[in-house]
Tab-separated table of C-alpha atoms in Angstrom:
chain	number	residue	atom	x	y	z
A	13	ARG	CA	0.000	0.000	0.000
A	14	ARG	CA	2.824	2.330	0.879
A	15	GLU	CA	4.527	1.660	-2.477
A	16	LEU	CA	1.357	2.101	-4.505
A	17	LYS	CA	0.063	5.232	-2.815
A	18	GLN	CA	0.835	8.096	-5.205
A	19	CYS	CA	2.878	5.634	-7.238
A	20	ARG	CA	5.788	7.176	-9.119
A	21	TYR	CA	6.580	4.056	-11.130
A	22	ASP	CA	5.915	4.037	-14.879
A	23	MET	CA	5.541	0.239	-14.846
A	24	ILE	CA	4.453	-2.269	-12.221
A	25	HIS	CA	5.064	-6.011	-12.494
A	26	TYR	CA	2.966	-8.053	-10.064
A	27	ALA	CA	3.989	-11.701	-9.756
A	28	GLY	CA	1.647	-13.176	-7.198
A	29	HIS	CA	-1.818	-14.450	-6.523
A	30	GLY	CA	-5.055	-12.861	-7.542
A	31	MET	CA	-8.553	-13.815	-6.452
A	32	TYR	CA	-11.430	-13.295	-8.844
A	33	GLU	CA	-14.990	-13.129	-7.521
A	34	ARG	CA	-17.119	-14.181	-10.485
A	35	LEU	CA	-20.409	-13.050	-8.944
A	36	SER	CA	-18.976	-9.735	-7.712
A	37	PRO	CA	-15.923	-8.782	-9.800
A	38	GLU	CA	-15.500	-5.595	-7.749
A	39	LYS	CA	-14.538	-7.855	-4.814
A	40	SER	CA	-11.611	-9.331	-6.750
A	41	ALA	CA	-8.298	-8.830	-4.970
A	42	LEU	CA	-4.546	-9.192	-5.038
A	43	VAL	CA	-3.125	-11.287	-2.220
A	44	PHE	CA	-0.059	-10.305	-0.185
A	45	TRP	CA	1.735	-11.590	2.883
A	46	GLU	CA	1.364	-9.304	5.896
A	47	LYS	CA	5.123	-9.353	6.558
A	48	GLU	CA	8.278	-9.833	4.533
A	49	TYR	CA	9.644	-13.273	3.701
A	50	TRP	CA	6.234	-14.923	3.380
A	51	SER	CA	5.237	-14.508	7.003
A	52	GLY	CA	2.253	-13.231	8.913
A	53	LYS	CA	-1.314	-13.398	7.695
A	54	VAL	CA	-2.381	-13.403	4.073
A	55	MET	CA	-3.900	-10.003	3.306
A	56	ARG	CA	-6.232	-9.091	0.446
A	57	MET	CA	-6.056	-5.833	-1.498
A	58	PRO	CA	-9.483	-5.464	-3.114
A	59	VAL	CA	-9.653	-4.071	-6.622
A	60	PHE	CA	-11.411	-0.907	-5.422
A	61	GLU	CA	-8.468	-0.166	-3.120
A	62	LEU	CA	-5.974	-0.841	-5.907
A	63	ASN	CA	-8.012	1.465	-8.130
A	64	THR	CA	-7.954	4.209	-5.478
A	65	LEU	CA	-4.212	3.849	-4.847
A	66	LEU	CA	-3.290	4.029	-8.537
A	67	ALA	CA	-5.801	6.641	-9.702
A	68	GLY	CA	-3.872	9.729	-10.729
A	69	SER	CA	-0.518	7.927	-10.541
A	70	ASN	CA	2.284	8.045	-13.110
A	71	THR	CA	1.816	4.345	-13.852
A	72	ARG	CA	1.463	3.666	-17.580
A	73	PHE	CA	1.641	-0.143	-17.620
A	74	VAL	CA	0.856	-3.029	-15.257
A	75	TYR	CA	1.919	-6.636	-15.910
A	76	LEU	CA	-0.117	-9.133	-13.878
A	77	SER	CA	1.924	-12.323	-13.845
A	78	CYS	CA	1.362	-15.387	-11.696
A	79	CYS	CA	3.124	-17.575	-9.199
A	80	LEU	CA	0.700	-20.510	-9.000
A	81	ALA	CA	1.917	-23.547	-10.904
A	82	ALA	CA	-0.841	-24.983	-13.054
A	83	ALA	CA	0.882	-28.339	-13.020
A	84	THR	CA	0.678	-28.646	-9.234
A	85	GLY	CA	-2.360	-26.585	-8.264
A	86	ASP	CA	-5.793	-28.121	-7.894
A	87	GLU	CA	-8.680	-26.895	-10.046
A	88	GLU	CA	-10.221	-24.765	-7.283
A	89	ALA	CA	-6.921	-22.964	-6.637
A	90	LEU	CA	-6.433	-22.376	-10.340
A	91	LEU	CA	-9.825	-20.745	-10.666
A	92	ALA	CA	-8.954	-18.389	-7.800
A	93	ASP	CA	-5.845	-17.208	-9.671
A	94	ASP	CA	-7.732	-15.090	-12.188
A	95	PHE	CA	-6.820	-11.481	-12.965
A	96	LEU	CA	-9.811	-10.370	-15.038
A	97	GLY	CA	-11.409	-8.443	-12.176
A	98	ILE	CA	-8.055	-6.898	-11.223
A	99	ALA	CA	-7.406	-5.845	-14.833
A	100	ASP	CA	-10.842	-4.221	-14.936
A	101	GLY	CA	-10.047	-2.244	-11.792
A	102	LEU	CA	-6.732	-1.078	-13.235
A	103	ILE	CA	-8.432	0.037	-16.430
A	104	ARG	CA	-10.963	1.977	-14.334
A	105	ALA	CA	-7.996	3.644	-12.579
A	106	LYS	CA	-7.051	4.870	-16.067
A	107	ILE	CA	-3.878	2.787	-16.372
A	108	PRO	CA	-3.233	2.934	-20.140
A	109	ALA	CA	-2.059	-0.679	-20.586
A	110	VAL	CA	-2.596	-3.859	-18.554
A	111	LEU	CA	-1.173	-7.271	-19.444
A	112	GLY	CA	-2.313	-10.438	-17.718
A	113	PHE	CA	-3.192	-14.068	-18.367
A	114	ARG	CA	-6.591	-15.431	-19.431
A	115	TRP	CA	-5.937	-18.669	-17.553
A	116	PRO	CA	-3.265	-19.895	-15.139
A	117	VAL	CA	0.118	-20.904	-16.511
A	118	SER	CA	3.080	-22.537	-14.816
A	119	ASP	CA	5.604	-20.484	-12.874
A	120	VAL	CA	8.385	-21.393	-15.291
A	121	GLN	CA	6.403	-20.440	-18.380
A	122	ALA	CA	5.112	-17.213	-16.788
A	123	LYS	CA	8.728	-16.249	-16.134
A	124	GLU	CA	9.743	-17.157	-19.705
A	125	MET	CA	6.903	-15.023	-21.090
A	126	ALA	CA	7.889	-12.074	-18.898
A	127	LEU	CA	11.563	-12.296	-19.867
A	128	ALA	CA	10.758	-12.505	-23.583
A	129	PHE	CA	8.294	-9.627	-23.243
A	130	TYR	CA	10.699	-7.314	-21.407
A	131	ARG	CA	13.582	-8.125	-23.770
A	132	SER	CA	11.449	-7.064	-26.697
A	133	LEU	CA	10.063	-4.033	-24.879
A	134	ALA	CA	13.606	-2.851	-24.098
A	135	GLU	CA	14.659	-3.317	-27.731
A	136	GLN	CA	11.783	-1.597	-29.498
A	137	GLY	CA	9.689	0.201	-26.860
A	138	HIS	CA	6.092	-0.766	-27.732
A	139	VAL	CA	3.975	-2.891	-25.374
A	140	ASP	CA	1.810	-4.473	-28.080
A	141	THR	CA	4.769	-5.372	-30.292
A	142	ALA	CA	6.670	-6.729	-27.289
A	143	LEU	CA	3.788	-9.085	-26.510
A	144	LEU	CA	3.653	-10.263	-30.125
A	145	HIS	CA	7.400	-10.985	-30.110
A	146	ALA	CA	7.162	-12.801	-26.761
A	147	ARG	CA	4.285	-14.962	-28.032
A	148	ARG	CA	6.239	-15.867	-31.136
A	149	GLU	CA	9.319	-16.747	-29.091
A	150	LEU	CA	7.426	-19.030	-26.705
A	151	ALA	CA	5.389	-20.649	-29.492
A	152	ALA	CA	8.589	-21.377	-31.441
A	153	LYS	CA	10.063	-23.163	-28.396
A	154	ASN	CA	6.989	-25.288	-27.609
A	155	ARG	CA	3.704	-24.791	-29.448
A	156	ASP	CA	2.061	-27.476	-27.278
A	157	ASP	CA	2.443	-25.330	-24.154
A	158	ILE	CA	-0.348	-22.788	-24.563
A	159	THR	CA	1.292	-20.150	-22.378
A	160	TRP	CA	1.932	-18.183	-25.570
A	161	LEU	CA	-1.855	-17.985	-26.119
A	162	SER	CA	-2.803	-17.040	-22.562
A	163	PRO	CA	-1.708	-13.378	-22.281
A	164	ILE	CA	-4.322	-10.711	-22.777
A	165	LEU	CA	-3.355	-7.082	-23.346
A	166	ILE	CA	-5.827	-4.304	-22.636
A	167	MET	CA	-4.917	-0.850	-23.914
A	168	GLN	CA	-6.833	2.401	-23.706
A	169	GLY	CA	-6.118	5.875	-25.010
């Protein structure tokens, strides 16, 4: 909360858990540990609070990655790791570009996608082109792993 309040960052990369409330998307939340080093209680940051913290900030882009391994998580846990409600809240906070995943992907593949994306972004500077290049790179390595299909980019003017 302290970091996000009047955020001065141009980009935010969140690699963690998200909880999506299908019946009440406004209750969707990011999940954080209360204390450093994965200790204390698990705390929720509802999308309305995230929206309030980032409204009027300098943030131009948010990347919602994941840390829940699809290969080891059960179906119920995988459904909870959904960023659609969070992305909606960020768009309402007038963040120009939000990148997330349509469905859960493995930790390893999420990291590979992020690395490919940021390499391309650093080389040519456009979020949409960076995502296209990252998709191509991952698909060329293993077309059977659908991580390359999962990212969704939302941009607004």
